[in-house]
mmCIF file of C-alpha atoms in Angstrom:
data_model
loop_
_atom_site.group_PDB
_atom_site.id
_atom_site.type_symbol
_atom_site.label_atom_id
_atom_site.label_comp_id
_atom_site.label_asym_id
_atom_site.label_seq_id
_atom_site.Cartn_x
_atom_site.Cartn_y
_atom_site.Cartn_z
ATOM 1 C CA MET A 711 72.155 134.025 103.592
ATOM 2 C CA VAL A 712 75.613 135.569 103.626
ATOM 3 C CA PHE A 713 74.095 139.004 102.963
ATOM 4 C CA LEU A 714 71.723 138.630 105.905
ATOM 5 C CA MET A 715 74.570 137.618 108.242
ATOM 6 C CA LEU A 716 76.631 140.617 107.204
ATOM 7 C CA LEU A 717 73.678 142.950 107.662
ATOM 8 C CA LEU A 718 73.002 141.521 111.117
ATOM 9 C CA SER A 719 76.637 142.062 112.052
ATOM 10 C CA VAL A 720 76.457 145.735 111.082
ATOM 11 C CA VAL A 721 73.272 146.258 113.108
ATOM 12 C CA ILE A 722 74.806 144.679 116.206
ATOM 13 C CA THR A 723 77.930 146.835 115.930
ATOM 14 C CA TYR A 724 75.993 150.089 115.756
ATOM 15 C CA SER A 725 73.547 149.080 118.471
ATOM 16 C CA GLN A 726 76.366 148.995 121.020
ATOM 17 C CA THR A 727 76.516 152.350 122.747
ATOM 18 C CA ALA A 728 77.638 154.017 125.938
ATOM 19 C CA ASN A 729 76.085 156.977 127.722
ATOM 20 C CA ILE A 730 78.037 160.183 128.297
ATOM 21 C CA GLN A 731 77.322 163.468 130.071
ATOM 22 C CA ILE A 732 79.491 166.567 129.518
ATOM 23 C CA PHE A 733 80.279 169.196 132.179
ATOM 24 C CA HIS A 734 82.002 172.530 131.487
ATOM 25 C CA ASN A 735 84.516 173.592 134.160
ATOM 26 C CA LYS A 736 86.863 176.012 132.361
ATOM 27 C CA PRO A 737 86.157 179.647 133.297
ATOM 28 C CA TYR A 738 84.838 181.616 131.527
ATOM 29 C CA GLU A 739 84.902 180.485 127.964
ATOM 30 C CA VAL A 740 81.809 179.483 125.996
ATOM 31 C CA PHE A 741 82.229 176.249 124.066
ATOM 32 C CA ASP A 742 80.723 174.347 121.179
ATOM 33 C CA ILE A 743 80.720 170.561 121.592
ATOM 34 C CA TYR A 744 81.327 168.173 118.697
ATOM 35 C CA ILE A 745 80.672 164.432 118.535
ATOM 36 C CA ASP A 746 82.489 162.580 115.766
ATOM 37 C CA GLY A 747 83.137 165.812 113.892
ATOM 38 C CA ARG A 748 79.546 167.024 113.947
ATOM 39 C CA ILE A 749 78.269 169.898 116.050
ATOM 40 C CA TYR A 750 76.245 168.545 118.974
ATOM 41 C CA HIS A 751 75.695 171.622 121.177
ATOM 42 C CA THR A 752 76.544 175.310 120.896
ATOM 43 C CA GLU A 753 77.341 177.927 123.528
ATOM 44 C CA LEU A 754 77.888 175.730 126.572
ATOM 45 C CA LYS A 755 78.735 178.073 129.443
ATOM 46 C CA TYR A 756 80.998 177.653 132.477
ATOM 47 C CA GLN A 757 79.534 175.303 135.130
ATOM 48 C CA GLU A 758 76.776 174.108 132.807
ATOM 49 C CA SER A 759 76.240 170.467 131.905
ATOM 50 C CA LEU A 760 74.531 168.716 129.031
ATOM 51 C CA ARG A 761 71.906 166.023 129.217
ATOM 52 C CA SER A 762 73.406 162.576 128.806
ATOM 53 C CA VAL A 763 73.595 161.188 125.282
ATOM 54 C CA ASN A 764 74.207 157.745 123.767
ATOM 55 C CA VAL A 765 77.355 157.551 121.633
ATOM 56 C CA PRO A 766 79.150 154.762 119.729
ATOM 57 C CA LEU A 767 81.732 152.829 121.747
ATOM 58 C CA GLU A 768 84.497 154.310 119.618
ATOM 59 C CA THR A 769 83.795 158.009 119.445
ATOM 60 C CA LYS A 770 85.557 161.365 119.357
ATOM 61 C CA ILE A 771 84.511 164.381 121.412
ATOM 62 C CA GLY A 772 85.733 167.817 120.360
ATOM 63 C CA VAL A 773 85.637 171.191 122.106
ATOM 64 C CA ALA A 774 85.866 174.590 120.425
ATOM 65 C CA THR A 775 85.469 178.146 121.602
ATOM 66 C CA THR A 776 82.113 179.126 120.146
ATOM 67 C CA GLY A 777 82.422 180.068 116.484
ATOM 68 C CA LEU A 778 86.025 178.834 116.150
ATOM 69 C CA GLU A 779 87.662 175.590 115.076
ATOM 70 C CA ILE A 780 88.017 172.589 117.403
ATOM 71 C CA GLU A 781 90.748 173.315 119.926
ATOM 72 C CA LYS A 782 90.873 170.041 121.844
ATOM 73 C CA SER A 783 89.503 166.570 121.217
ATOM 74 C CA ILE A 784 89.638 163.158 122.818
ATOM 75 C CA ARG A 785 89.157 159.722 121.275
ATOM 76 C CA LEU A 786 87.204 157.391 123.516
ATOM 77 C CA ASP A 787 87.054 153.606 123.623
ATOM 78 C CA LEU A 788 84.012 152.978 125.807
ATOM 79 C CA ILE A 789 82.259 149.911 127.212
ATOM 80 C CA ASP A 790 78.820 148.884 126.007
ATOM 81 C CA GLY A 791 76.055 150.037 128.372
ATOM 82 C CA LYS A 792 78.379 151.969 130.694
ATOM 83 C CA LYS A 793 77.841 155.584 131.777
ATOM 84 C CA TYR A 794 80.521 158.279 131.743
ATOM 85 C CA ILE A 795 81.078 161.924 132.614
ATOM 86 C CA LEU A 796 83.411 164.062 130.515
ATOM 87 C CA VAL A 797 84.692 167.172 132.311
ATOM 88 C CA VAL A 798 86.069 170.063 130.271
ATOM 89 C CA ASN A 799 88.649 171.404 132.698
ATOM 90 C CA GLY A 800 91.162 174.253 132.700
ATOM 91 C CA SER A 801 92.062 177.512 134.388
ATOM 92 C CA SER A 802 90.706 180.836 133.184
ATOM 93 C CA GLY A 803 91.938 182.115 129.828
ATOM 94 C CA ASN A 804 94.117 184.859 131.213
ATOM 95 C CA GLN A 805 96.253 182.219 132.936
ATOM 96 C CA GLY A 806 97.005 180.593 129.605
ATOM 97 C CA SER A 807 95.813 177.188 130.687
ATOM 98 C CA PRO A 808 94.976 174.745 127.892
ATOM 99 C CA ILE A 809 91.759 172.752 127.773
ATOM 100 C CA ASN A 810 91.951 169.418 129.544
ATOM 101 C CA LEU A 811 89.362 166.693 128.905
ATOM 102 C CA LYS A 812 88.862 164.237 131.754
ATOM 103 C CA ILE A 813 86.719 161.125 131.176
ATOM 104 C CA LEU A 814 85.285 159.349 134.217
ATOM 105 C CA GLU A 815 83.436 156.052 134.267
ATOM 106 C CA LEU A 816 80.559 155.876 136.726
ATOM 107 C CA GLU A 817 81.027 152.535 138.425
ATOM 108 C CA ASN A 818 78.211 150.481 139.906
ATOM 109 C CA SER A 819 77.334 151.245 143.529
ATOM 110 C CA ASP A 820 76.663 148.451 146.010
ATOM 111 C CA ALA A 821 72.968 149.190 146.487
ATOM 112 C CA GLU A 822 72.315 145.748 147.972
ATOM 113 C CA ASN A 823 74.497 146.624 150.971
ATOM 114 C CA GLN A 824 73.199 150.213 151.130
ATOM 115 C CA LEU A 825 76.448 151.801 150.001
ATOM 116 C CA ALA A 826 76.868 154.943 147.893
ATOM 117 C CA GLY A 827 79.915 155.312 145.664
ATOM 118 C CA PHE A 828 81.549 158.562 144.635
ATOM 119 C CA LYS A 829 84.629 160.062 143.046
ATOM 120 C CA PHE A 830 85.943 163.550 143.855
ATOM 121 C CA LEU A 831 87.409 165.832 141.185
ATOM 122 C CA HIS A 832 89.451 168.880 142.198
ATOM 123 C CA GLY A 833 88.354 171.602 139.786
ATOM 124 C CA VAL A 834 89.103 174.744 141.827
ATOM 125 C CA ALA A 835 91.531 176.620 139.601
ATOM 126 C CA ASP A 836 93.302 178.697 142.261
ATOM 127 C CA ALA A 837 93.280 176.180 145.125
ATOM 128 C CA PRO A 838 96.309 174.224 146.389
ATOM 129 C CA PRO A 839 96.272 170.420 146.786
ATOM 130 C CA LEU A 840 93.280 169.454 148.920
ATOM 131 C CA ASP A 841 92.443 166.940 151.632
ATOM 132 C CA ILE A 842 88.833 165.767 151.814
ATOM 133 C CA TYR A 843 87.137 164.783 155.066
ATOM 134 C CA LEU A 844 83.790 163.045 155.544
ATOM 135 C CA ASN A 845 82.409 163.652 159.021
ATOM 136 C CA ARG A 846 85.982 164.491 160.119
ATOM 137 C CA ASP A 847 87.444 161.284 158.673
ATOM 138 C CA LEU A 848 90.171 161.790 156.079
ATOM 139 C CA VAL A 849 89.232 160.008 152.818
ATOM 140 C CA VAL A 850 91.379 161.779 150.188
ATOM 141 C CA GLN A 851 94.775 163.378 150.735
ATOM 142 C CA GLY A 852 96.855 165.739 148.633
ATOM 143 C CA GLN A 853 94.596 165.833 145.583
ATOM 144 C CA ARG A 854 95.850 168.321 142.993
ATOM 145 C CA TYR A 855 93.893 170.446 140.532
ATOM 146 C CA GLY A 856 92.443 168.280 137.770
ATOM 147 C CA GLU A 857 92.975 165.003 139.638
ATOM 148 C CA VAL A 858 90.271 162.491 140.542
ATOM 149 C CA ASN A 859 90.453 159.776 143.196
ATOM 150 C CA ASN A 860 89.517 156.116 142.969
ATOM 151 C CA LEU A 861 85.964 155.075 143.842
ATOM 152 C CA ILE A 862 85.007 155.472 147.505
ATOM 153 C CA GLU A 863 82.015 153.570 148.905
ATOM 154 C CA ILE A 864 80.346 154.657 152.142
ATOM 155 C CA PRO A 865 77.028 153.918 153.893
ATOM 156 C CA LEU A 866 74.004 155.907 152.737
ATOM 157 C CA ASP A 867 73.744 158.945 154.975
ATOM 158 C CA THR A 868 74.049 162.715 155.206
ATOM 159 C CA TYR A 869 77.678 163.821 155.463
ATOM 160 C CA VAL A 870 79.629 166.924 156.320
ATOM 161 C CA ILE A 871 82.330 167.293 153.661
ATOM 162 C CA ASP A 872 85.283 169.477 154.614
ATOM 163 C CA LEU A 873 87.913 170.636 152.140
ATOM 164 C CA THR A 874 91.228 171.635 153.687
ATOM 165 C CA GLU A 875 94.614 172.588 152.359
ATOM 166 C CA SER A 876 96.629 169.387 152.228
ATOM 167 C CA ARG A 877 98.170 168.424 155.578
ATOM 168 C CA SER A 878 96.432 171.329 157.272
ATOM 169 C CA THR A 879 93.491 171.550 159.645
ATOM 170 C CA HIS A 880 92.363 174.852 158.125
ATOM 171 C CA ILE A 881 88.951 174.271 156.546
ATOM 172 C CA ILE A 882 88.522 176.261 153.328
ATOM 173 C CA ALA A 883 85.022 174.988 152.523
ATOM 174 C CA ARG A 884 82.316 172.902 154.200
ATOM 175 C CA PHE A 885 79.291 171.259 152.583
ATOM 176 C CA ASN A 886 76.376 169.166 153.829
ATOM 177 C CA VAL A 887 75.692 166.399 151.337
ATOM 178 C CA GLU A 888 73.142 163.595 151.309
ATOM 179 C CA LEU A 889 74.556 160.563 149.554
ATOM 180 C CA SER A 890 71.955 158.055 148.469
ATOM 181 C CA VAL A 891 71.448 155.529 145.721
ATOM 182 C CA GLY A 892 69.261 157.346 143.245
ATOM 183 C CA SER A 893 70.691 155.140 140.528
ATOM 184 C CA GLN A 894 72.942 152.119 140.271
ATOM 185 C CA GLU A 895 75.973 154.218 139.358
ATOM 186 C CA SER A 896 78.410 156.162 141.480
ATOM 187 C CA SER A 897 78.366 159.964 141.679
ATOM 188 C CA LEU A 898 80.922 162.603 140.798
ATOM 189 C CA LEU A 899 81.574 165.288 143.410
ATOM 190 C CA LEU A 900 83.112 168.221 141.556
ATOM 191 C CA ALA A 901 84.656 171.091 143.478
ATOM 192 C CA THR A 902 84.456 174.116 141.176
ATOM 193 C CA GLY A 903 84.795 177.901 141.241
ATOM 194 C CA PHE A 904 87.537 179.915 142.946
ATOM 195 C CA LEU A 905 89.041 179.870 146.410
ATOM 196 C CA ASN A 906 89.695 183.620 146.210
ATOM 197 C CA PRO A 907 87.118 184.932 143.744
ATOM 198 C CA SER A 908 87.283 188.416 142.300
ATOM 199 C CA VAL A 909 84.132 190.456 141.850
ATOM 200 C CA ASN A 910 83.136 188.588 138.701
ATOM 201 C CA ASP A 911 84.377 185.134 139.707
ATOM 202 C CA SER A 912 82.338 182.193 140.931
ATOM 203 C CA SER A 913 82.884 181.271 144.566
ATOM 204 C CA LEU A 914 83.925 177.755 145.510
ATOM 205 C CA SER A 915 81.043 175.308 145.306
ATOM 206 C CA LEU A 916 80.449 171.561 145.211
ATOM 207 C CA ILE A 917 78.386 170.049 142.396
ATOM 208 C CA ILE A 918 77.098 166.499 142.588
ATOM 209 C CA SER A 919 76.612 164.907 139.198
ATOM 210 C CA THR A 920 74.790 161.595 138.906
ATOM 211 C CA TYR A 921 72.400 159.855 136.559
ATOM 212 C CA ASP A 922 68.689 159.546 137.324
#
């Protein structure tokens, strides 16, 4: 009887998992991704994302330039059944910026009241602090590179999203975005690319990451 109880306890512990999706936002390196010390994916390129994967609640994600040893890792203490996005952030290599790993929990949206939730992450390496407007209403102010705001909930609709330099009316980028509840979780709006791209750089773009 004692043996059966111990066995049941082990099964329950390992059956508790969280779901994580990984997005690469450090130009222009190619990375290998490790989960708990084991290679999970090779040659992940800039602005690519991986399909979501279930991981233990206590897990370690590592990032290495392809073919080299792990350069940066993060230990995670996750919540059973929750969904997360891990963003591999950092400026381009010639700027000497280290890898930064940002973990974001996708919170539940209020679908009953027809609200969509989102968080905005400033991932534009050469951009100053940004203000974010939805249909000309200021919703985020002074967000710096690598920062993410608290959850914002707004009615389901199509929105014009303007990015401006903080405390300025000069619009540096404009996007039309339809925010809807395709799932019960909030979305991540990731501004990526370069404000002043060179010939080989990626121009500023907005990527919406959510779970189906």
